[in-house]
PDB file of C-alpha atoms in Angstrom:
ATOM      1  CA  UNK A 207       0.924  -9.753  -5.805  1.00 44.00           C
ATOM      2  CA  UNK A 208      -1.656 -12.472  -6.014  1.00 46.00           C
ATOM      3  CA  UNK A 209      -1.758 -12.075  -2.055  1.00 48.00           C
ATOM      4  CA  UNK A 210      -2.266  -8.695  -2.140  1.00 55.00           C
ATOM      5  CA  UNK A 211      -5.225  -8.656  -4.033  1.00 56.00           C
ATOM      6  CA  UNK A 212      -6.886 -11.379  -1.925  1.00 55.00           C
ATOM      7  CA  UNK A 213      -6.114  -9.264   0.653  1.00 54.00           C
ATOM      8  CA  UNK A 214      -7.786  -6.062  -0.541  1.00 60.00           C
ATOM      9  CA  UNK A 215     -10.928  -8.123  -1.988  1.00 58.00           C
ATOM     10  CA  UNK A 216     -12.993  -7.554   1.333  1.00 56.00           C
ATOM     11  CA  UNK A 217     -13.916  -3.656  -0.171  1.00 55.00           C
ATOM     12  CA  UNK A 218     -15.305  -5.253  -2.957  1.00 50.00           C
ATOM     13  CA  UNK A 219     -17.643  -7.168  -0.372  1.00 50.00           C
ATOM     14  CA  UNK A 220     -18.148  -4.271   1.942  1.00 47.00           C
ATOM     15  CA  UNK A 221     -19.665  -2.754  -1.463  1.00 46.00           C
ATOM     16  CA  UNK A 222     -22.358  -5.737  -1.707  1.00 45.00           C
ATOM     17  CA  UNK A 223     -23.019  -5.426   1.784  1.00 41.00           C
ATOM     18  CA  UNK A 224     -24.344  -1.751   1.664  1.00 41.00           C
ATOM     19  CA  UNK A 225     -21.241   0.069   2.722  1.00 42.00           C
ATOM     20  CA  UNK A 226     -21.885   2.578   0.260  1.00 39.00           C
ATOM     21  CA  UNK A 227     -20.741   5.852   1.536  1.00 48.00           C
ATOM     22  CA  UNK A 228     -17.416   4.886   1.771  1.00 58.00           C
ATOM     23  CA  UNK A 229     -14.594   8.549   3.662  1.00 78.00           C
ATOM     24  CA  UNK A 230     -11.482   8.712   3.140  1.00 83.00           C
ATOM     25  CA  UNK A 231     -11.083   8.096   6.805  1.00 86.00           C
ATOM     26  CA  UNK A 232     -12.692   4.127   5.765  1.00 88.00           C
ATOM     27  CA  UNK A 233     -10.720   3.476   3.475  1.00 92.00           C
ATOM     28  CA  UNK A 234      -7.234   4.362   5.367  1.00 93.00           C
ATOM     29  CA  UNK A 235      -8.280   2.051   7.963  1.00 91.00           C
ATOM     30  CA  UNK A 236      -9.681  -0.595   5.433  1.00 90.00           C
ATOM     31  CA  UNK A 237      -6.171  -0.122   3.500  1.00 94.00           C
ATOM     32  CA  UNK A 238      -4.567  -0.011   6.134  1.00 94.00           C
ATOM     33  CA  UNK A 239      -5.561  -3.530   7.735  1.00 92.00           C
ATOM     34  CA  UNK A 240      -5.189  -5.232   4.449  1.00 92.00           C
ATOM     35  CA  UNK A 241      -2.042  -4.128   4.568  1.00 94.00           C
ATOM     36  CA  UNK A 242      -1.300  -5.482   8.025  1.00 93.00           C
ATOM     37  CA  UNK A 243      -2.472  -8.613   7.038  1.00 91.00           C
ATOM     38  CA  UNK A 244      -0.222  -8.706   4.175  1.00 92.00           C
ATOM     39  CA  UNK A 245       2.494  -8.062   6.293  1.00 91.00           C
ATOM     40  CA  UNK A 246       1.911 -11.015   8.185  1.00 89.00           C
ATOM     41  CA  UNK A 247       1.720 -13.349   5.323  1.00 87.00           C
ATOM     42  CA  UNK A 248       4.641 -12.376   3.933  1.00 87.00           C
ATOM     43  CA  UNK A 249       6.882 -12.406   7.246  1.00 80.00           C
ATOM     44  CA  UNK A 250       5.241 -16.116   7.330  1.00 78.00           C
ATOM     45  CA  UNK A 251       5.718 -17.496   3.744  1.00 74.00           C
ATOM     46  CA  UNK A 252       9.504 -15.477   4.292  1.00 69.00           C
ATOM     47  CA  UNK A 253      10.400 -18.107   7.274  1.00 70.00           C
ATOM     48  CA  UNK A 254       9.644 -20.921   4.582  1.00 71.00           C
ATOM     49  CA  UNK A 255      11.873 -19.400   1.988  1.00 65.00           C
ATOM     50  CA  UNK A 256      14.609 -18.937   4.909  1.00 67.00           C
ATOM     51  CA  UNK A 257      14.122 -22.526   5.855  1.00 70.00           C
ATOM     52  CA  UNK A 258      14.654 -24.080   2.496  1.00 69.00           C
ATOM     53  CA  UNK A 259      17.381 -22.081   1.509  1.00 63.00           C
ATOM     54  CA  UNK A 260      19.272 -20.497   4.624  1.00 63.00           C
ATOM     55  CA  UNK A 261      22.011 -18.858   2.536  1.00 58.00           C
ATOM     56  CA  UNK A 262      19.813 -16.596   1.652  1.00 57.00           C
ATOM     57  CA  UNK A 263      18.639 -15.357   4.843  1.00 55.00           C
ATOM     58  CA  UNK A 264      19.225 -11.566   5.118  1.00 58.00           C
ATOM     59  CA  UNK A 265      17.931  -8.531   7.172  1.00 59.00           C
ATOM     60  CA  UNK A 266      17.157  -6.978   4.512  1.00 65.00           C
ATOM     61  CA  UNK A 267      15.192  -9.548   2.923  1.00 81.00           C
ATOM     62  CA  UNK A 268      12.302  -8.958   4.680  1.00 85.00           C
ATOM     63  CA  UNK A 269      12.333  -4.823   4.393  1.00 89.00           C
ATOM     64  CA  UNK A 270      12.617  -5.527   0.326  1.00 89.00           C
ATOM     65  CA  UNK A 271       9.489  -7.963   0.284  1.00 90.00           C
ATOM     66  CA  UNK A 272       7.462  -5.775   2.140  1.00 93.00           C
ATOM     67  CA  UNK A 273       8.514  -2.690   0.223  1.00 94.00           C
ATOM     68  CA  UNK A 274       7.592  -4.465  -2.898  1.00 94.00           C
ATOM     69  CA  UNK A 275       4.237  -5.591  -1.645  1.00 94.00           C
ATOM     70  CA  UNK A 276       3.759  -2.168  -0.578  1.00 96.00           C
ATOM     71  CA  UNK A 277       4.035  -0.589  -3.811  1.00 96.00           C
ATOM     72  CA  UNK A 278       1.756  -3.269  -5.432  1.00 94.00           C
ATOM     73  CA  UNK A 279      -1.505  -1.847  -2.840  1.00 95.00           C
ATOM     74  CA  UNK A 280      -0.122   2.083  -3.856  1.00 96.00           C
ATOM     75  CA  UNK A 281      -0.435   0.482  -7.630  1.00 95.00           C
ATOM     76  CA  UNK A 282      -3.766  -0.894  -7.023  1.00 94.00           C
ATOM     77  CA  UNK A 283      -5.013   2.026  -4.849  1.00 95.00           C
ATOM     78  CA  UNK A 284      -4.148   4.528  -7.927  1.00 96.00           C
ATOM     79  CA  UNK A 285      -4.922   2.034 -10.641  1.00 93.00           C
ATOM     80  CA  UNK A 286      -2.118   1.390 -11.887  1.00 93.00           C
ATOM     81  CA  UNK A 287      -2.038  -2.367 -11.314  1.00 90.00           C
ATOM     82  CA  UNK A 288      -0.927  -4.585 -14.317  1.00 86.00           C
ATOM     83  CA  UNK A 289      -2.405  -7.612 -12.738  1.00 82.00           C
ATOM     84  CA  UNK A 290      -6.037  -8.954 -13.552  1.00 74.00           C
ATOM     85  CA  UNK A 291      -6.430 -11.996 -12.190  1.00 74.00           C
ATOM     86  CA  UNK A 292      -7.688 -14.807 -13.573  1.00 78.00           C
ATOM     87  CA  UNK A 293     -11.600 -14.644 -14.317  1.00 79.00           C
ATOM     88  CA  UNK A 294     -14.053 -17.701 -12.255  1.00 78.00           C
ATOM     89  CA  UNK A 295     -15.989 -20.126 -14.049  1.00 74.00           C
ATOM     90  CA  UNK A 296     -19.723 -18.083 -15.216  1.00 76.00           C
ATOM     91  CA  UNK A 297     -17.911 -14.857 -14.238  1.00 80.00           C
ATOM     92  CA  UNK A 298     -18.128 -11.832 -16.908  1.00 86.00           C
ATOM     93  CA  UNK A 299     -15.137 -10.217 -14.528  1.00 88.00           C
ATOM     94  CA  UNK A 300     -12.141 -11.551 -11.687  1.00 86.00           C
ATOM     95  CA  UNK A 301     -12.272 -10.482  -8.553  1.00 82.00           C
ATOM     96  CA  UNK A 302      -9.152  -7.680  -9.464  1.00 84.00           C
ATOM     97  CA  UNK A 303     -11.441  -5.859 -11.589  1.00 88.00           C
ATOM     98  CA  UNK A 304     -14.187  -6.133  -9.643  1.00 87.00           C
ATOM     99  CA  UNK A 305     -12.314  -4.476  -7.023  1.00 89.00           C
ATOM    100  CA  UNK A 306     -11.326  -1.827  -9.350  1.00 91.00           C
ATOM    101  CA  UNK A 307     -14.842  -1.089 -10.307  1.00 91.00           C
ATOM    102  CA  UNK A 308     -15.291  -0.811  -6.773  1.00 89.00           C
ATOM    103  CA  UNK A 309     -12.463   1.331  -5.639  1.00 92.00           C
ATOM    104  CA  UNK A 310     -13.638   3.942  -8.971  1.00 92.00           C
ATOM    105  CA  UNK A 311     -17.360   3.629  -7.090  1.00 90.00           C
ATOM    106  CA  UNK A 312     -14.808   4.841  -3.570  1.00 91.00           C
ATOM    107  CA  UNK A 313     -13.286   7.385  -5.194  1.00 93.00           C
ATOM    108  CA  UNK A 314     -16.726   8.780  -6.547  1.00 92.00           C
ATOM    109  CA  UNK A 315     -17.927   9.069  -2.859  1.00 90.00           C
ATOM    110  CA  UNK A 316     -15.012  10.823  -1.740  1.00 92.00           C
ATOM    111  CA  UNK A 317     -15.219  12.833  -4.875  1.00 92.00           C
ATOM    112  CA  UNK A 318     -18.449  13.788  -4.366  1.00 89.00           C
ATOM    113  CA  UNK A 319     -17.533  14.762  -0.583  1.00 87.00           C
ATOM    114  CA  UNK A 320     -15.082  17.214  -1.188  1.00 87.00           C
ATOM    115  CA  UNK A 321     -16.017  20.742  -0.963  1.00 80.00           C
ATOM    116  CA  UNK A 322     -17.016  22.897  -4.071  1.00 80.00           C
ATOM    117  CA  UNK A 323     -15.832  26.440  -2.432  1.00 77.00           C
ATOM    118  CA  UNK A 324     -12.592  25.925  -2.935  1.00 84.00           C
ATOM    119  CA  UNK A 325     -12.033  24.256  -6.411  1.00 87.00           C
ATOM    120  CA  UNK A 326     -11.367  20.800  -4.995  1.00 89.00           C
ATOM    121  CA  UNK A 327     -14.112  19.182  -6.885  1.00 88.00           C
ATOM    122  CA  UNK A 328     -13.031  20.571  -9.851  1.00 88.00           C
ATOM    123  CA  UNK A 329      -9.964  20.217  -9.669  1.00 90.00           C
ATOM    124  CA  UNK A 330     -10.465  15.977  -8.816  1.00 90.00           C
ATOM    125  CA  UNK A 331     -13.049  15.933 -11.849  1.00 84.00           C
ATOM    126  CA  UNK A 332     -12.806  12.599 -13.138  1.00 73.00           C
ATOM    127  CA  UNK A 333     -11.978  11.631 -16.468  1.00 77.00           C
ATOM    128  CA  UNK A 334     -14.936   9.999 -19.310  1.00 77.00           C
ATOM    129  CA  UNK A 335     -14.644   6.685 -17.689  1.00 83.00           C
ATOM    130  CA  UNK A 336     -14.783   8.278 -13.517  1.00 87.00           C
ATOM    131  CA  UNK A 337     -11.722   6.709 -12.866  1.00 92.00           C
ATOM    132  CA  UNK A 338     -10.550   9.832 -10.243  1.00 94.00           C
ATOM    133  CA  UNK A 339      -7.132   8.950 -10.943  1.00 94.00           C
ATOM    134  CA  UNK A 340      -5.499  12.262  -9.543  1.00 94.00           C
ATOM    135  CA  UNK A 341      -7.654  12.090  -6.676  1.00 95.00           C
ATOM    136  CA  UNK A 342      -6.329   8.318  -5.928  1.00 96.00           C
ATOM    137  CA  UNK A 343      -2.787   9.686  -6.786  1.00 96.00           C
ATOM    138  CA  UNK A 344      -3.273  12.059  -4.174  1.00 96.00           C
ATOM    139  CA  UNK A 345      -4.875  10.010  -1.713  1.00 96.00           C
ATOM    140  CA  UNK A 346      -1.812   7.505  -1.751  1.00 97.00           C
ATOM    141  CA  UNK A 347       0.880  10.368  -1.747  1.00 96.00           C
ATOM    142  CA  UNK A 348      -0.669  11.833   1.924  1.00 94.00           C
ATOM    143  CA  UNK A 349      -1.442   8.804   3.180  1.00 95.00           C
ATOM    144  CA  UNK A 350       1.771   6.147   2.517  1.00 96.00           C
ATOM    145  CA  UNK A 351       3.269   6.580   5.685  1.00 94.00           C
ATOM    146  CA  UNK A 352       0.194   5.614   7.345  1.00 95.00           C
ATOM    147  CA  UNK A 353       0.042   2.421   5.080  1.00 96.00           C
ATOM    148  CA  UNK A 354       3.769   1.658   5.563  1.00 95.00           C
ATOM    149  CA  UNK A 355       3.437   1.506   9.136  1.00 93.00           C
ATOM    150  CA  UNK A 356       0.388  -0.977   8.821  1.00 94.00           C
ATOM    151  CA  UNK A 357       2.472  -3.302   6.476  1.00 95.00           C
ATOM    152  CA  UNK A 358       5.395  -2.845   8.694  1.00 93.00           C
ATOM    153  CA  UNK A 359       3.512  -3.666  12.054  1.00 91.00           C
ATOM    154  CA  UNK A 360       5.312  -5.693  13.911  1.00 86.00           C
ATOM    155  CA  UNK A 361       3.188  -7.250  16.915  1.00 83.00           C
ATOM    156  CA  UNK A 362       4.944 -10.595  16.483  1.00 81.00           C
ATOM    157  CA  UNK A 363       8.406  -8.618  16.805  1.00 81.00           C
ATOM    158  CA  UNK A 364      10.175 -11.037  13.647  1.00 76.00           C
ATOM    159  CA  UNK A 365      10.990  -7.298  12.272  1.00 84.00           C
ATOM    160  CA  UNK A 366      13.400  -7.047  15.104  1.00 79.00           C
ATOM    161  CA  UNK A 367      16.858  -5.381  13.309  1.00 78.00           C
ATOM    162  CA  UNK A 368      14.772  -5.704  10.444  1.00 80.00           C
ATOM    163  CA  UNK A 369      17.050  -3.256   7.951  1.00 81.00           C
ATOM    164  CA  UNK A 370      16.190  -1.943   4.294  1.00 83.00           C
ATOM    165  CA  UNK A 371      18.531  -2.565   1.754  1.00 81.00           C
ATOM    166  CA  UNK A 372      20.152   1.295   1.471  1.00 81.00           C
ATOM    167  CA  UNK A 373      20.630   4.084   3.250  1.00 86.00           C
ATOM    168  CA  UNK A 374      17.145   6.260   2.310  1.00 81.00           C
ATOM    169  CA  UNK A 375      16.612   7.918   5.936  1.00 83.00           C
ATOM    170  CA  UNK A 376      17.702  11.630   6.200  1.00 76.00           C
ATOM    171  CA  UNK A 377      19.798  11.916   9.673  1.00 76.00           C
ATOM    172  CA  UNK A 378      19.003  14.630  11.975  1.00 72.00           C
ATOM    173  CA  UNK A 379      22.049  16.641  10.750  1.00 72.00           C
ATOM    174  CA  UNK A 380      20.190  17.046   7.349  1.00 70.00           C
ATOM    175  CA  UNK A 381      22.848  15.966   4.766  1.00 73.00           C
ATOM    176  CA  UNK A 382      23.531  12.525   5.951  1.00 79.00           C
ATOM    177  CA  UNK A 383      21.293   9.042   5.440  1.00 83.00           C
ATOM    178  CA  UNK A 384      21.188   6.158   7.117  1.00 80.00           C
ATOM    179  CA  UNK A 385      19.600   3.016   6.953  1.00 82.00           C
ATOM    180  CA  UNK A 386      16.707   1.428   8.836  1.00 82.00           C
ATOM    181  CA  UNK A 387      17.594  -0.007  11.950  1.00 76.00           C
ATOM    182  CA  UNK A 388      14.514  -1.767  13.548  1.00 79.00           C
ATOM    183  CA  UNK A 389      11.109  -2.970  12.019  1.00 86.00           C
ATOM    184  CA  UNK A 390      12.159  -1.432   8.214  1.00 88.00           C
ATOM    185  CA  UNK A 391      11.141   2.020   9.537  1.00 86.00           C
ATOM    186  CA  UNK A 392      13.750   5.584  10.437  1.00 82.00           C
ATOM    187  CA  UNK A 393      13.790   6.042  13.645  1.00 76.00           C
ATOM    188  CA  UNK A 394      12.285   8.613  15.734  1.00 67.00           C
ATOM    189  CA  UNK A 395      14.904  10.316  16.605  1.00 59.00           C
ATOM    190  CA  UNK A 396      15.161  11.642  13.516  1.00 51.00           C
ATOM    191  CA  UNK A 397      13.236  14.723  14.231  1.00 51.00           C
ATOM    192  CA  UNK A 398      11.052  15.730  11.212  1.00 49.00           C
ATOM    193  CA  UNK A 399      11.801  12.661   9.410  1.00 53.00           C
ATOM    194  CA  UNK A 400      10.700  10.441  11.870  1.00 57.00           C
ATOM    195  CA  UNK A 401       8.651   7.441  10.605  1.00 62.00           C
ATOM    196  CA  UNK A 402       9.575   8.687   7.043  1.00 77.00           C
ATOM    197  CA  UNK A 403       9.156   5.494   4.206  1.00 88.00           C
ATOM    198  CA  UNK A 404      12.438   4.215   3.757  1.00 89.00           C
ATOM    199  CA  UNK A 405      11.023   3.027  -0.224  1.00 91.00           C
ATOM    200  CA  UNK A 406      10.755   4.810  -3.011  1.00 91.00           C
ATOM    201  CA  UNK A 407       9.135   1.438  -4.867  1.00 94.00           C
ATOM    202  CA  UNK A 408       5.617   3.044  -5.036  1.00 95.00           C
ATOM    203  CA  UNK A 409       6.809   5.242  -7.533  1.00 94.00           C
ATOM    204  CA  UNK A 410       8.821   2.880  -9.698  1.00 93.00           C
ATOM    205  CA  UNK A 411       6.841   1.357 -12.765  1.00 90.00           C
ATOM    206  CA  UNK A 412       5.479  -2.377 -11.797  1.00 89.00           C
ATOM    207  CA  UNK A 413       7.036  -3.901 -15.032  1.00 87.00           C
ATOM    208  CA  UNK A 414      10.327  -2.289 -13.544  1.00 87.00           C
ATOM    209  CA  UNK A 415      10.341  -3.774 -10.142  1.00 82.00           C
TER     210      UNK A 415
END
């Protein structure tokens, strides 16, 4: 987790750098590449584990990491992170909350974005404190997929065979499942459920996981 939030820090810079006017459309791809990156780290620090303890080497080791990791951004991205970091020396706040404040300030923009015709804004009002947490909830339910294949890129091809722990893809047939054969992802033969995420994780409490 503590990689995770390193990796999603660099909003909380963009903010200082006069990024202000932050779409949705930014912060997919800004999500989206810390997500990537965190993919990478973990496939490396996973070839460590595998080389001090081989009997443990699995394919669906990896699929399980990442999955995890992957519902620690979605837990972030709605606020729902239980993780605050430890605070720096002459620092009032860590850098976790810090990025919090700064995803809230996000959230605003988009807020403020959406249109006012159709009930959207009202809808999304945020709460005393502006912490927009339906909008983020929504946010992350449209665009997981999109952030799963990020974390799940697999340039480097070490997600070769790469298999989730249980069956969660629906087969073309529509009653069957199967499980992930290549790069933790259903395949695309799968017709409507192509590319679906194989993890339900995002949605399981972080104190449960």
């Amino acid at each position: 987790l503590h990689v995770c939030d390193k990796n999603m820090e660099k909003m909380e810079k963009m903010e200082k750098m006069g990024r202000t006017s932050m779409t949705t459309h930014k912060l997919l791809a800004e999500v989206c590449y810390a997500a990537k990156y965190e993919g990478e780290s973990i496939k490396h620090y996973s070839e460590k584990y595998d080389e001090q303890y081989p009997s443990s080497v699995s394919t669906f080791t990896m699929c399980t990491m990442l999955a995890r990791s992957f519902a620690d951004i979605g837990d972030i991205i709605r606020g729902k992170d239980l993780y605050r970091g430890n605070r720096k020396k002459n620092e009032t706040k860590t850098e976790r909350e810090k990025l919090e404040d700064n995803l809230r300030k996000i959230f605003g923009n988009i807020y403020e974005g959406l249109s006012t015709k159709n009930g959207a804004q009202t809808y999304y009002k945020g709460d005393k404190n502006n912490n927009f947490y339906q909008l983020r909830e929504d946010w992350w339910t449209a665009n997981r997929e999109t952030v799963w294949k990020a974390i799940t890129c697999n340039d480097d091809n070490k997600l070769s065979n790469a298999s989730y722990f249980r069956a969660t893809c629906s087969h073309v047939d529509g009653y069957s499942q199967y499980q992930t054969q290549n790069q933790c992802r259903c395949t695309k033969s799968s017709g409507a459920n192509a590319d679906k995420v194989p993890t339900y994780f995002d949605y399981v409490p972080q104190y449960l996981r």
